[in-house]
CSV table of C-alpha atoms and ligand atoms in Angstrom, one decimal:
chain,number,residue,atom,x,y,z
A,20,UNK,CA,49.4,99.9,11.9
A,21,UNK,CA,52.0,102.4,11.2
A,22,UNK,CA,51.8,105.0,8.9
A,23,UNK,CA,54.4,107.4,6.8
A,24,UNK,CA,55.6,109.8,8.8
A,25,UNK,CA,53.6,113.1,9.7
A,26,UNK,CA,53.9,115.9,6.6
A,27,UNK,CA,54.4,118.4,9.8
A,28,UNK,CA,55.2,118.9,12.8
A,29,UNK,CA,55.3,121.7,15.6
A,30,UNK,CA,57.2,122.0,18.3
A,31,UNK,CA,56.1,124.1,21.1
A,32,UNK,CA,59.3,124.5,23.7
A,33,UNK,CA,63.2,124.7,22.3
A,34,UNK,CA,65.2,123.8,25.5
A,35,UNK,CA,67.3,121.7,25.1
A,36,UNK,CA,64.9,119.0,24.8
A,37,UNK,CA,62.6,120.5,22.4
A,38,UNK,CA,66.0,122.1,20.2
A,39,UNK,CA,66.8,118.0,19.9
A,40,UNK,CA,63.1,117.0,18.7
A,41,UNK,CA,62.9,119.7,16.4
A,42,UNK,CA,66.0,119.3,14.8
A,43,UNK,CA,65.5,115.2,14.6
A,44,UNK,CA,62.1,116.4,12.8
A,45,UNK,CA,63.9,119.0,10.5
A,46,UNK,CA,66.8,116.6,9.5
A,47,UNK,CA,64.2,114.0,8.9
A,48,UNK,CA,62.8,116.2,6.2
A,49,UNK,CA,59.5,116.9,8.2
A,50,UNK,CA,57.9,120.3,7.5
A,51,UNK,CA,58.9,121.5,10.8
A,52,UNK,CA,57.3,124.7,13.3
A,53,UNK,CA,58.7,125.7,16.1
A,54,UNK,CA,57.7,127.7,18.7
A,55,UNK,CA,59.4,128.9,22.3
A,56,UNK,CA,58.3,132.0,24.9
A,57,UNK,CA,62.0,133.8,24.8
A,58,UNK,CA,63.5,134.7,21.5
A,59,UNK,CA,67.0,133.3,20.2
A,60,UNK,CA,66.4,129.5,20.7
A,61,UNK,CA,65.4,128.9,17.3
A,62,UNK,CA,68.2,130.5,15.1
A,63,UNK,CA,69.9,126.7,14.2
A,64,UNK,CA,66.7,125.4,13.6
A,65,UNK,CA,65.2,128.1,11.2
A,66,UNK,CA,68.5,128.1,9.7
A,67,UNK,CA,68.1,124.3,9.1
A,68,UNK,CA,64.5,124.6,8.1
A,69,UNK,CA,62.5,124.7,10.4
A,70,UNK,CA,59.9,127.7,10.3
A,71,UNK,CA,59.0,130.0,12.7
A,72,UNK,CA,55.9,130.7,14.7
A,73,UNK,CA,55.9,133.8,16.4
A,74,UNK,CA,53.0,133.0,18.4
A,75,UNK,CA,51.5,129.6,20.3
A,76,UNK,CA,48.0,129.9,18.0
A,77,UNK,CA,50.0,130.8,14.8
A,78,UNK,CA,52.3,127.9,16.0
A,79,UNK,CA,49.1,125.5,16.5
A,80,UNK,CA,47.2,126.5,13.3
A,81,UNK,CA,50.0,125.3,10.9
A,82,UNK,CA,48.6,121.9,11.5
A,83,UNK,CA,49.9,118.3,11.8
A,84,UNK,CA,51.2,116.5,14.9
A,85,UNK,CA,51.7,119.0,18.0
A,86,UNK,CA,54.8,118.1,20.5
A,87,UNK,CA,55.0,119.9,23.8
A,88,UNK,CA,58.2,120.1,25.5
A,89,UNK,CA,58.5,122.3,28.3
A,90,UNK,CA,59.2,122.8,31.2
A,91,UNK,CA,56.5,121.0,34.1
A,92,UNK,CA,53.2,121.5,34.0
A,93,UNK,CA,52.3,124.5,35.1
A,94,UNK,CA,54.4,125.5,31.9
A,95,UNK,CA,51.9,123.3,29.9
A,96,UNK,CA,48.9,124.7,30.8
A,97,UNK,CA,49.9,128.6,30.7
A,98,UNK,CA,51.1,127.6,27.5
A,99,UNK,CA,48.3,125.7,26.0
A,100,UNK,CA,45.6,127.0,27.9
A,101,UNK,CA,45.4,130.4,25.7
A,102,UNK,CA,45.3,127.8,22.4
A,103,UNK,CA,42.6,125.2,23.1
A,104,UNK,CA,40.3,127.0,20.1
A,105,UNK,CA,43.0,126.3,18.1
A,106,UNK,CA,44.0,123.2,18.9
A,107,UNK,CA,40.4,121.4,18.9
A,108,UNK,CA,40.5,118.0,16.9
A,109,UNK,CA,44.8,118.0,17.2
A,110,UNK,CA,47.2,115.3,18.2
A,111,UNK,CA,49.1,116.7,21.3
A,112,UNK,CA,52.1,114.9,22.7
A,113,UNK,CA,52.9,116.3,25.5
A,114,UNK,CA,56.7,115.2,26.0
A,115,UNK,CA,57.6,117.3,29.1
A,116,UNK,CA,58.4,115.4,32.4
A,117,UNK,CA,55.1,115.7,35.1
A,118,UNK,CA,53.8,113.3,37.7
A,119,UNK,CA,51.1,110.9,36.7
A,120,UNK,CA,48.3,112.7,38.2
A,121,UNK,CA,49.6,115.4,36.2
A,122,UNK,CA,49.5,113.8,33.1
A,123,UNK,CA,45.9,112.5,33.6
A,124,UNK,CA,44.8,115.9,34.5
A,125,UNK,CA,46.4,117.4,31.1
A,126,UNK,CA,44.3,114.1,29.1
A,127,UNK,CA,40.9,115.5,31.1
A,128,UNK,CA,41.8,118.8,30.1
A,129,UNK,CA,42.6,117.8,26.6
A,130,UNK,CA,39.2,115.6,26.4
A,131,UNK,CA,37.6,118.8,27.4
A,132,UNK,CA,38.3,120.6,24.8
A,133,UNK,CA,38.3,118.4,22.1
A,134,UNK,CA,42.5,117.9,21.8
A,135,UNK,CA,43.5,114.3,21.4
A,136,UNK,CA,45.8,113.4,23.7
A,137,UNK,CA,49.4,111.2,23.9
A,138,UNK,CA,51.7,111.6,27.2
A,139,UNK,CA,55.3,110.8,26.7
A,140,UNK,CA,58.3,110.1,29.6
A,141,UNK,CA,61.4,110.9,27.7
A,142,UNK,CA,64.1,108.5,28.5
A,143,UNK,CA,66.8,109.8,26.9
A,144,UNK,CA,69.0,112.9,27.1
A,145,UNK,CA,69.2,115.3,24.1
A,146,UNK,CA,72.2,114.3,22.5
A,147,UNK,CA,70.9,111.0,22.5
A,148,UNK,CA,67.3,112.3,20.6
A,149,UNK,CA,67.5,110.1,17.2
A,150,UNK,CA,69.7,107.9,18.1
A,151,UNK,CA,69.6,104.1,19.0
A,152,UNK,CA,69.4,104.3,22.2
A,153,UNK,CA,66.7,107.1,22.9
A,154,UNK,CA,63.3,105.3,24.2
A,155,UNK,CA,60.4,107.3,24.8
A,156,UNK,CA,57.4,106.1,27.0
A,157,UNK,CA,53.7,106.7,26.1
A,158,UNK,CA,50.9,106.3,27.3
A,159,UNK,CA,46.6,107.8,26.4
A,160,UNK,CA,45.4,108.5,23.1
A,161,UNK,CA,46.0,104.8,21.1
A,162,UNK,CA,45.3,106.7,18.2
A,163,UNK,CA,47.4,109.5,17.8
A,164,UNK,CA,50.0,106.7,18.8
A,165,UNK,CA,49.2,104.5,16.3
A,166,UNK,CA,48.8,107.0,14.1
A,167,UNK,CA,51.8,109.1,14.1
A,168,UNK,CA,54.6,106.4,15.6
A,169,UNK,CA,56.3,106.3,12.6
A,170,UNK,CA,56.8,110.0,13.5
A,171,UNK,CA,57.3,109.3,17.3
A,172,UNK,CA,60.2,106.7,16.3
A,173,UNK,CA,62.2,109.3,14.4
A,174,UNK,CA,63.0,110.3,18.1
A,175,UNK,CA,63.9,106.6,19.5
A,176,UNK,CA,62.1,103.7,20.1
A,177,UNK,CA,58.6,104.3,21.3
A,178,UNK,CA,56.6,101.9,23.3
A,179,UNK,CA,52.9,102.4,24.1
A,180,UNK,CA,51.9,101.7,27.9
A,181,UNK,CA,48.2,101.8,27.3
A,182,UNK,CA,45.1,104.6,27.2
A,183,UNK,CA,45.6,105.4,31.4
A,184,UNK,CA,47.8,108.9,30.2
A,185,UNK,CA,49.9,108.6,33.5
A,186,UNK,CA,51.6,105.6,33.2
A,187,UNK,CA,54.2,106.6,30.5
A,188,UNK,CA,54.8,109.0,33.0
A,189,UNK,CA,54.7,106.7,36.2
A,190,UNK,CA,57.3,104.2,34.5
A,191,UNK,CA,59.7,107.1,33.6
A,192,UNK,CA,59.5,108.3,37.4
A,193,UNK,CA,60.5,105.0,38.5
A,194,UNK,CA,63.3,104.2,36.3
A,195,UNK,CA,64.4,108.1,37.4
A,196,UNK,CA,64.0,107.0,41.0
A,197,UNK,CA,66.5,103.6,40.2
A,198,UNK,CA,68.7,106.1,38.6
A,199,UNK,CA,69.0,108.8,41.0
A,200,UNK,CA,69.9,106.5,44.0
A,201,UNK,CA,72.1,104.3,42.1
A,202,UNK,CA,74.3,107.3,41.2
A,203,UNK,CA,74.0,108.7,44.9
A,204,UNK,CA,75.3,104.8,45.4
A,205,UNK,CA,78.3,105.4,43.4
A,206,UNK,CA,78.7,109.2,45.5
A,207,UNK,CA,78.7,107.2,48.6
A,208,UNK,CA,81.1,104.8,47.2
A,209,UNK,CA,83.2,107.2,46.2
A,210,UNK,CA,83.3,109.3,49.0
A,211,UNK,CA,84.4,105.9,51.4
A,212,UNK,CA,87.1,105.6,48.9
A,213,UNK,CA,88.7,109.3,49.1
A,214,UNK,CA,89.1,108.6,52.5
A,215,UNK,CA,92.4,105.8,51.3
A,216,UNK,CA,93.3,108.4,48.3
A,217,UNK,CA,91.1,106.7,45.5
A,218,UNK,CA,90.0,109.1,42.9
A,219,UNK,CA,86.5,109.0,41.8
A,220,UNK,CA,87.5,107.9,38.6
A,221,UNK,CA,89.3,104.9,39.5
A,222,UNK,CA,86.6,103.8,41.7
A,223,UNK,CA,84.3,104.7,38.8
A,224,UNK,CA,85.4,101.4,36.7
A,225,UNK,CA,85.0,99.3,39.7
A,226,UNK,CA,81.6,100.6,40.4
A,227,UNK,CA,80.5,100.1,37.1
A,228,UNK,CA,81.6,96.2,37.1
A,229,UNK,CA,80.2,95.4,40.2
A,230,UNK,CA,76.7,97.3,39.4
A,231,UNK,CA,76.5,95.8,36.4
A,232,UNK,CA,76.9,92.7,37.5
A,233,UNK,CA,74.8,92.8,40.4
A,234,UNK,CA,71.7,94.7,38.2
A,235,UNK,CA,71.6,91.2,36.6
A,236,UNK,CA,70.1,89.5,39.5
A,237,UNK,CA,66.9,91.8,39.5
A,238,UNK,CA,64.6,89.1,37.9
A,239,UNK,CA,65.0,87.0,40.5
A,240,UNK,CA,64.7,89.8,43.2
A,241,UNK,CA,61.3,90.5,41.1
A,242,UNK,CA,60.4,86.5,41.4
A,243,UNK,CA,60.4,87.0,45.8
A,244,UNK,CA,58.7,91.0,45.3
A,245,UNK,CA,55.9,89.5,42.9
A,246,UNK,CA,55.2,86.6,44.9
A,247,UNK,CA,55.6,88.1,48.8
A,248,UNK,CA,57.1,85.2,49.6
A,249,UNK,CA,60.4,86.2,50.9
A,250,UNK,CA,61.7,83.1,52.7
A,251,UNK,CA,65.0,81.7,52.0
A,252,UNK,CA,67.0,78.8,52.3
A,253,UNK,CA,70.5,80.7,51.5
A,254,UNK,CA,72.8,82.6,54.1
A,255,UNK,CA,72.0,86.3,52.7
A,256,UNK,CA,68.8,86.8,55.4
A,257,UNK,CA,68.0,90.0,56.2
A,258,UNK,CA,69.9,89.8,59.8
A,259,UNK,CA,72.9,88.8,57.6
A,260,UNK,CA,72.2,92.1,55.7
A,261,UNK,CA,71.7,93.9,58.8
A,262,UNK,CA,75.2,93.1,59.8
A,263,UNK,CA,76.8,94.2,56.4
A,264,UNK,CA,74.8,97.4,56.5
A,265,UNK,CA,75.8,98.5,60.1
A,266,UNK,CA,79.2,97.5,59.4
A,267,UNK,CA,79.4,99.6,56.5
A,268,UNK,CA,77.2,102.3,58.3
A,269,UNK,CA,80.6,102.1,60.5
A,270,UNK,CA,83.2,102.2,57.6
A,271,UNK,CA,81.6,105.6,56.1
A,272,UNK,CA,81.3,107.1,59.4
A,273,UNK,CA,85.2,106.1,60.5
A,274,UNK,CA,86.1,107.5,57.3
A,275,UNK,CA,84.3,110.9,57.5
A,276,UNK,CA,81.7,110.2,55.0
A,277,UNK,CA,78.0,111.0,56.0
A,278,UNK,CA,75.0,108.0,56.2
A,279,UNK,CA,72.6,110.2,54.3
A,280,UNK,CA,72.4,107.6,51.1
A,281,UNK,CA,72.9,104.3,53.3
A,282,UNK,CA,71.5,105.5,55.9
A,283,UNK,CA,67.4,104.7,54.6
A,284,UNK,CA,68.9,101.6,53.8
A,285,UNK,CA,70.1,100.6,57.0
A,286,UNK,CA,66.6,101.9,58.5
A,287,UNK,CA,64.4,99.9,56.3
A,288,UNK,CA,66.6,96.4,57.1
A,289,UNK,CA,66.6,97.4,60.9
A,290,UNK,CA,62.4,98.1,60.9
A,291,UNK,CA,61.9,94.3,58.9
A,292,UNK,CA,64.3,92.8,61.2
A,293,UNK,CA,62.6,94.3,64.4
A,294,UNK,CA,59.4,93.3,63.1
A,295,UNK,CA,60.6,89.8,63.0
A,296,UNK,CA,61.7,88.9,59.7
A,297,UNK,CA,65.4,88.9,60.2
A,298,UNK,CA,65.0,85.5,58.8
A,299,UNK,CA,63.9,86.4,55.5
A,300,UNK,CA,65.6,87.4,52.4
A,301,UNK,CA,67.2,91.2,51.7
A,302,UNK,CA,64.2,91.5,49.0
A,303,UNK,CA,61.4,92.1,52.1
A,304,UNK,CA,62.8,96.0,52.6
A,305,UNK,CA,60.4,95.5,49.4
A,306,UNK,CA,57.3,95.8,51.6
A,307,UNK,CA,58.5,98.5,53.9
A,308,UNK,CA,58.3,100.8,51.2
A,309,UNK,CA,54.9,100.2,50.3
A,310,UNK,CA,52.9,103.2,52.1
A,311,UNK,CA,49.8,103.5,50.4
A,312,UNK,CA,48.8,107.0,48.8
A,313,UNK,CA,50.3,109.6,51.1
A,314,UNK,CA,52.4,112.0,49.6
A,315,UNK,CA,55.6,113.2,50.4
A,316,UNK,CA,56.8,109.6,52.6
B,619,LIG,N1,67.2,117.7,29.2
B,619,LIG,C1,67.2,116.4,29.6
B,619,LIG,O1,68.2,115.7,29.7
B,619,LIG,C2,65.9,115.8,30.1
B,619,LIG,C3,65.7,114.3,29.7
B,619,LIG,C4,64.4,113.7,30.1
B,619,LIG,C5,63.2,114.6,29.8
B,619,LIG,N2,63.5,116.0,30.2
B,619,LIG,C6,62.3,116.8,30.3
B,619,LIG,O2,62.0,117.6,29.1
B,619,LIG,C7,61.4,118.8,29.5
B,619,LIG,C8,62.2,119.9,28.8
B,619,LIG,O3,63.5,119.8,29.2
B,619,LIG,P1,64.7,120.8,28.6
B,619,LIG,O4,66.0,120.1,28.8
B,619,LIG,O5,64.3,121.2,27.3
B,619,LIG,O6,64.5,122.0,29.7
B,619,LIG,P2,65.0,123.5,29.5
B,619,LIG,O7,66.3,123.5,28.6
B,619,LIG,O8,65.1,124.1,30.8
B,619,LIG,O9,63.9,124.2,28.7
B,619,LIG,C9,62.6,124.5,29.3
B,619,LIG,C10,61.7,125.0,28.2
B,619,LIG,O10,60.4,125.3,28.8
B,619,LIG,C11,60.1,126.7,28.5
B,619,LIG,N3,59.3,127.3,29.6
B,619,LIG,C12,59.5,127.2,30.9
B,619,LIG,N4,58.6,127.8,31.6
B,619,LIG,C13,57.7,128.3,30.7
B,619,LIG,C14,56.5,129.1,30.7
B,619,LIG,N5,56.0,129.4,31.9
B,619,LIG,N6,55.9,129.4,29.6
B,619,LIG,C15,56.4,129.0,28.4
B,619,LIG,N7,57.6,128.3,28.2
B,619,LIG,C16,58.2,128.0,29.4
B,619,LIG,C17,61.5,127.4,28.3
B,619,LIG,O11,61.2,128.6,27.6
B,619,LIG,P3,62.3,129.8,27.7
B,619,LIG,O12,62.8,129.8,29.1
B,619,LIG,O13,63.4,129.4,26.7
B,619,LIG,O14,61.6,130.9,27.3
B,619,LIG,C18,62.2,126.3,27.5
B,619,LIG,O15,61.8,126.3,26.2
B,619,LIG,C19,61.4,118.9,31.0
B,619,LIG,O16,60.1,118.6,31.5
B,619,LIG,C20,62.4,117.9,31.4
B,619,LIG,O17,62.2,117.3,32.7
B,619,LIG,C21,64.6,116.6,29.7
């Protein structure tokens, strides 16, 4: 059930983030507080609307829908911490980036003291905020979600992952993960390229065909991943792979251009072809990456 959106709104943290939330609220006509630690950030805003809270209580005592964006979570807690009293019996979306276990220790904490609790994984950047293609991740309290999603979707779409609070957060991590390597992809690419006098932005088209393209195939990756069954009747085996890698393991090196991004890659082929399943399809690096719990692997 969705609702009209919230009457007000505060907004504790004006980075660059929380500037763009704020103002999506403020041009949305949203009675709109704002609140950040250093002074200055808020000038457009105020000037726009939005009103001014000189401190975090003040800020949380003007009622409505509370966001957080700020800056991990330590920053959440020194921020919040001093406010609980007043924010008993609030919605809090906490829209700042943290690690699952993170996010489920802010719900606890939230539970604690009486604060009901949304986590959000923002995947967007702040230009984007409002726009069609912003989405925002959430996941805990289903009912300040339900409640206040018309509100959320002023921002961009917003899709509900369930009452665990870390798995907005763990979903936003892993497309971040996809992200980051695909783009030290393209570095790598581009670097093999200099070597012959290609600019980066003439192999940036070509990159972006061919990655596109590719990306398509991930559902039937997916189909092998979900299933563990990783044999193939097709030529692209994993000791076919292992040949392509190495050679191109060559190609960077001959051309000056460090293994550091293909260089993980080429290990976790070489490991599933030593353990004997050079056979197998490309997919199975898959399993090598499955490590269990342990931290920093
Ligand atoms: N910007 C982006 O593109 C990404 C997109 C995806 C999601 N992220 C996450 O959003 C959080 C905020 O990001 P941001 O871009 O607004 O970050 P900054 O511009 O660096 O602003 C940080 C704000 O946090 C305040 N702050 C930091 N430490 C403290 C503290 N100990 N106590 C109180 N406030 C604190 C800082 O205040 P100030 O320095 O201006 O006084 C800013 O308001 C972040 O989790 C991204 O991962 C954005």
């Amino acid at each position: 059930m969705t609702h009209s959106p919230d009457a007000s709104v505060t907004v504790l943290g004006l980075g660059a983030m929380g500037r763009a939330l704020a103002s999506a609220f403020v041009h949305a006509g949203l009675s709109t507080t704002v609140w950040n630690r250093s002074v200055g950030k808020d000038t457009e805003l105020v000037d726009a609307g939005a009103q001014r809270a000189t401190t975090v209580a003040d800020a949380a005592a003007t009622g409505g829908l509370v966001i957080v964006c700020l800056l991990n979570h330590a920053s959440i807690h020194e921020v919040l911490d001093p406010a609980a009293h007043e924010l008993r019996g609030r919605a809090v979306v906490n829209l700042t980036s943290t690690t699952p276990e993170e996010a489920r220790e802010l719900a606890a904490w939230a539970a604690d003291h009486g604060i009901d609790y949304l986590d959000g994984g923002i995947m967007a950047t702040p230009d984007m905020i409002g726009g069609p293609h912003a989405s925002i991740l959430y996941s805990g309290s289903t009912h300040v979600f339900e409640e206040h999603r018309q509100t959320l979707e002023l921002l961009g779409t917003a899709e509900y992952f369930g009452d665990d609070a870390g798995l907005a957060a763990l979903c936003d991590f892993a497309l971040l993960a996809g992200m980051y390597i695909m783009f030290a992809g393209f570095y790598h690419g581009a670097a093999m390229v200099r070597s012959a006098g290609m600019s980066a932005k003439d192999f940036a088209g070509r990159a972006e065909a061919w990655l596109t393209t590719v990306a398509g195939s991930f559902a039937e990756h997916a189909v092998r991943m979900d299933s563990g069954d990783y044999s193939t009747s097709d030529e692209q085996t994993l000791v076919f792979t292992k040949s392509a890698v190495d050679a191109i393991v060559r190609a960077s090196r001959d051309g000056g251009v460090a293994p550091h991004v293909i260089g993980p890659v080429k290990a976790l082929v070489d490991q599933q072809v030593a353990d004997g399943h050079g056979m197998e399809a490309f997919e199975r690096i898959y399993e090598g990456l499955i490590t269990g719990q342990e931290s920093d692997r």
